[in-house]
Every structure is written in C-alpha cells, then in structure tokens.
Amino acid sequence: MAEEHSFDIVCEVNMQEVLNAVDQSTKEIGQRFDFKGSKSSIELDKGKGTITLISDDEMKLKSVIDILQTKLVKRGVSLKALNYGKIEQAAGNTVRQIITLQQGIPQEKAKEIVKLIKDTKLKVSAEIQKDQVRVKAKKIDDLQAIIAKLKEKDFGIALQFANYR
C-alpha cells in the first residue's frame, strides 16, 4: 500500500457569506439611531473582491467597520482575509476606506509555509502551485501533524485545508 495522500493549503473567502454579511450590515446601519441622516454605506464588488466603506467621518467609519466585522465573524469569514486600505477623503465631506479580500496565498507566505513544513523533518513533500500549497505524504498521520503545526503558527492570513485525500 504505497499510495500517497495529500491536501491543499488555500486562502479563500466564501463570497456568498461576505455578500450576506454586507447585506445584514447595510440593513443594521439603516435601522440604527446613531446613523440617522448619515451618508454611511457598504458596497461589495465581487469582481474585484473589494468592499468599499463610506461614512461621514472617521468615528462613524470605525462603527461601520465594527458592524461589518461582527457580521463577517458570525458568518464564519476570517477577519485575517481582510486587507484594509488607508482612509481617504471622498466627495461630499465623507471618508472612504477600501477593504480588499484575500484570495490565494501570496508567494512569500507560501514560501514561509513550505519552509515551516520542511523544518518539521516529517516525510512529507510540499510544493507551491500558483496561489496554494500542496502537501503530500505516505502516512495520513504525518499530514495531520502538519495541519496541527500550521494551525499553531499565525501567518497573518486565513488558511483553509482543502482536498484532503
């Protein structure tokens, strides 16, 4: 029985859950008293993978971010998958912030993951495939040990383990 087992380490965001969280946040902003008459809004661009937040001032923008983060966490979307842009002035005395959703593992993070896997000295092989990392081994126990090791270390991105065979 010399068959090889494998799994992929990926960084993906469930866009449907993000859409649901944005919808819920927009509804809550429309109902809250402290946002009455405010120009606060949240827009999701699925194609670009960005969320645009607009509000009257930085204090209200922070509240909008807090509402959005709460809804994302409730829907199982990791906050590590969000890359916040800088707060900039927008039209009509408003401020804008663009949040980019992390899709795929950046090359330098993938190299860091492969290095950690090689440092474990287990009989596994890891290879970078575009924006994911594939790990192979003859023993399932070795793969589970690698998953446990990766969960211990914080890479600053949301990691998921897929195609476990």
Coordinates of C-alpha atoms in Angstrom, one line a residue:
M1 CA 0.0 0.0 0.0
A2 CA 2.3 2.8 -1.3
E3 CA -0.4 5.2 -2.2
E4 CA 0.1 8.9 -1.5
H5 CA -2.2 11.1 0.5
S6 CA -2.4 14.9 0.1
F7 CA -4.2 18.1 0.9
D8 CA -4.1 21.7 -0.3
I9 CA -3.4 24.7 1.9
V10 CA -5.6 27.6 0.4
C11 CA -6.7 31.0 1.3
E12 CA -10.2 31.5 0.0
V13 CA -13.2 33.7 1.1
N14 CA -16.7 32.5 0.6
M15 CA -18.1 35.4 -1.4
Q16 CA -21.7 34.4 -0.7
E17 CA -21.1 34.7 3.1
V18 CA -19.4 38.1 2.5
L19 CA -22.4 39.3 0.5
N20 CA -24.8 38.2 3.2
A21 CA -22.7 40.0 5.9
V22 CA -22.6 43.2 3.8
D23 CA -26.4 43.0 3.3
Q24 CA -27.0 42.5 7.0
S25 CA -24.6 45.3 7.9
T26 CA -26.3 47.7 5.4
K27 CA -29.7 46.8 7.0
E28 CA -28.4 47.4 10.5
I29 CA -26.9 50.8 9.5
G30 CA -30.3 51.8 8.0
Q31 CA -32.1 50.9 11.3
R32 CA -29.7 52.3 13.9
F33 CA -30.4 55.6 15.5
D34 CA -26.8 56.9 15.6
F35 CA -26.7 56.6 11.7
K36 CA -29.9 58.6 11.1
G37 CA -29.2 61.1 8.3
S38 CA -25.7 59.7 7.8
K39 CA -24.2 59.0 4.4
S40 CA -22.8 55.7 5.6
S41 CA -22.8 52.8 3.1
I42 CA -21.1 49.5 2.4
E43 CA -20.7 48.2 -1.2
L44 CA -19.3 44.8 -2.3
D45 CA -17.6 44.5 -5.7
K46 CA -17.5 40.7 -6.3
G47 CA -15.4 41.0 -9.5
K48 CA -12.6 42.9 -7.8
G49 CA -13.0 41.3 -4.4
T50 CA -13.3 44.6 -2.6
I51 CA -15.6 46.2 0.0
T52 CA -16.0 50.0 -0.1
L53 CA -17.0 51.7 3.1
I54 CA -18.2 55.3 3.1
S55 CA -19.2 57.4 6.1
D56 CA -19.5 61.0 7.3
D57 CA -16.3 60.9 9.5
E58 CA -13.7 58.6 10.8
M59 CA -15.7 57.8 14.0
K60 CA -18.7 56.7 12.1
L61 CA -16.4 54.8 9.7
K62 CA -15.0 52.9 12.7
S63 CA -18.6 52.0 13.7
V64 CA -19.3 50.8 10.2
I65 CA -16.2 48.6 10.2
D66 CA -17.2 47.2 13.6
I67 CA -20.7 46.3 12.4
L68 CA -19.2 44.6 9.2
Q69 CA -16.6 42.7 11.2
T70 CA -19.3 41.4 13.6
K71 CA -21.4 40.2 10.8
L72 CA -18.5 38.5 9.0
V73 CA -17.4 36.7 12.1
K74 CA -21.0 35.4 12.7
R75 CA -20.9 34.1 9.1
G76 CA -17.6 32.3 9.6
V77 CA -15.5 34.6 7.4
S78 CA -12.0 35.1 9.0
L79 CA -11.0 38.7 9.6
K80 CA -7.5 37.8 8.6
A81 CA -8.8 37.7 5.0
L82 CA -9.4 41.4 5.1
N83 CA -6.7 43.9 3.9
Y84 CA -7.6 47.4 4.9
G85 CA -6.7 50.3 2.7
K86 CA -6.0 53.8 4.0
I87 CA -8.8 56.1 5.0
E88 CA -9.2 58.8 2.3
Q89 CA -11.4 61.9 1.8
A90 CA -14.3 61.3 -0.6
A91 CA -16.9 63.6 -2.3
G92 CA -19.4 65.5 -0.2
N93 CA -17.4 65.7 3.1
T94 CA -17.3 61.9 3.5
V95 CA -14.4 59.5 4.1
R96 CA -13.9 56.2 2.3
Q97 CA -12.0 53.1 3.0
I98 CA -11.5 50.1 0.7
I99 CA -11.1 46.6 2.1
T100 CA -9.5 44.0 -0.2
L101 CA -10.5 40.4 0.3
Q102 CA -7.5 38.0 0.3
Q103 CA -7.9 35.3 -2.4
G104 CA -5.0 32.9 -2.7
I105 CA -1.8 32.7 -0.7
P106 CA 0.8 35.3 -1.6
Q107 CA 4.2 33.9 -2.9
E108 CA 6.2 35.0 0.1
K109 CA 3.7 33.5 2.6
A110 CA 3.7 30.2 0.5
K111 CA 7.5 30.1 0.8
E112 CA 7.2 30.6 4.6
I113 CA 4.6 27.8 4.8
V114 CA 6.8 25.4 2.8
K115 CA 9.9 26.3 5.0
L116 CA 7.9 25.5 8.2
I117 CA 6.8 22.2 6.7
K118 CA 10.3 21.2 5.7
D119 CA 11.6 22.2 9.2
T120 CA 9.3 19.6 10.8
K121 CA 11.5 16.8 9.4
L122 CA 8.5 14.7 8.7
K123 CA 8.4 12.6 5.5
V124 CA 6.2 14.9 3.5
S125 CA 6.7 17.0 0.4
A126 CA 5.3 20.4 -0.1
E127 CA 5.1 22.3 -3.4
I128 CA 3.7 25.7 -4.3
Q129 CA 1.0 25.6 -7.0
K130 CA 0.1 29.2 -8.1
D131 CA -1.7 30.6 -5.1
Q132 CA -1.9 27.4 -3.0
V133 CA 0.4 24.8 -1.4
R134 CA 0.0 21.1 -1.9
V135 CA 1.3 18.8 0.8
K136 CA 1.8 15.0 0.1
A137 CA 2.8 12.1 2.3
K138 CA 2.5 8.4 2.5
K139 CA 1.1 8.5 6.1
I140 CA -2.1 10.3 7.0
D141 CA -0.7 10.9 10.5
D142 CA 2.1 13.0 9.0
L143 CA -0.4 15.1 7.2
Q144 CA -2.4 15.6 10.3
A145 CA 0.7 16.6 12.2
I146 CA 1.5 19.2 9.5
I147 CA -2.1 20.6 9.8
A148 CA -1.7 20.9 13.6
K149 CA 1.6 22.6 13.2
L150 CA 0.2 25.1 10.7
K151 CA -2.8 25.9 12.9
E152 CA -0.3 26.7 15.8
K153 CA 1.6 29.4 13.8
D154 CA 0.0 32.6 12.7
F155 CA 0.9 33.6 9.1
G156 CA -1.3 36.7 9.1
I157 CA -3.7 35.2 6.5
A158 CA -6.7 32.9 6.8
L159 CA -5.6 29.4 5.9
Q160 CA -8.0 26.6 5.0
F161 CA -7.2 22.9 4.3
A162 CA -8.9 21.5 1.2
N163 CA -9.0 18.4 -1.0
Y164 CA -7.9 16.1 1.9
R165 CA -7.3 12.7 0.3

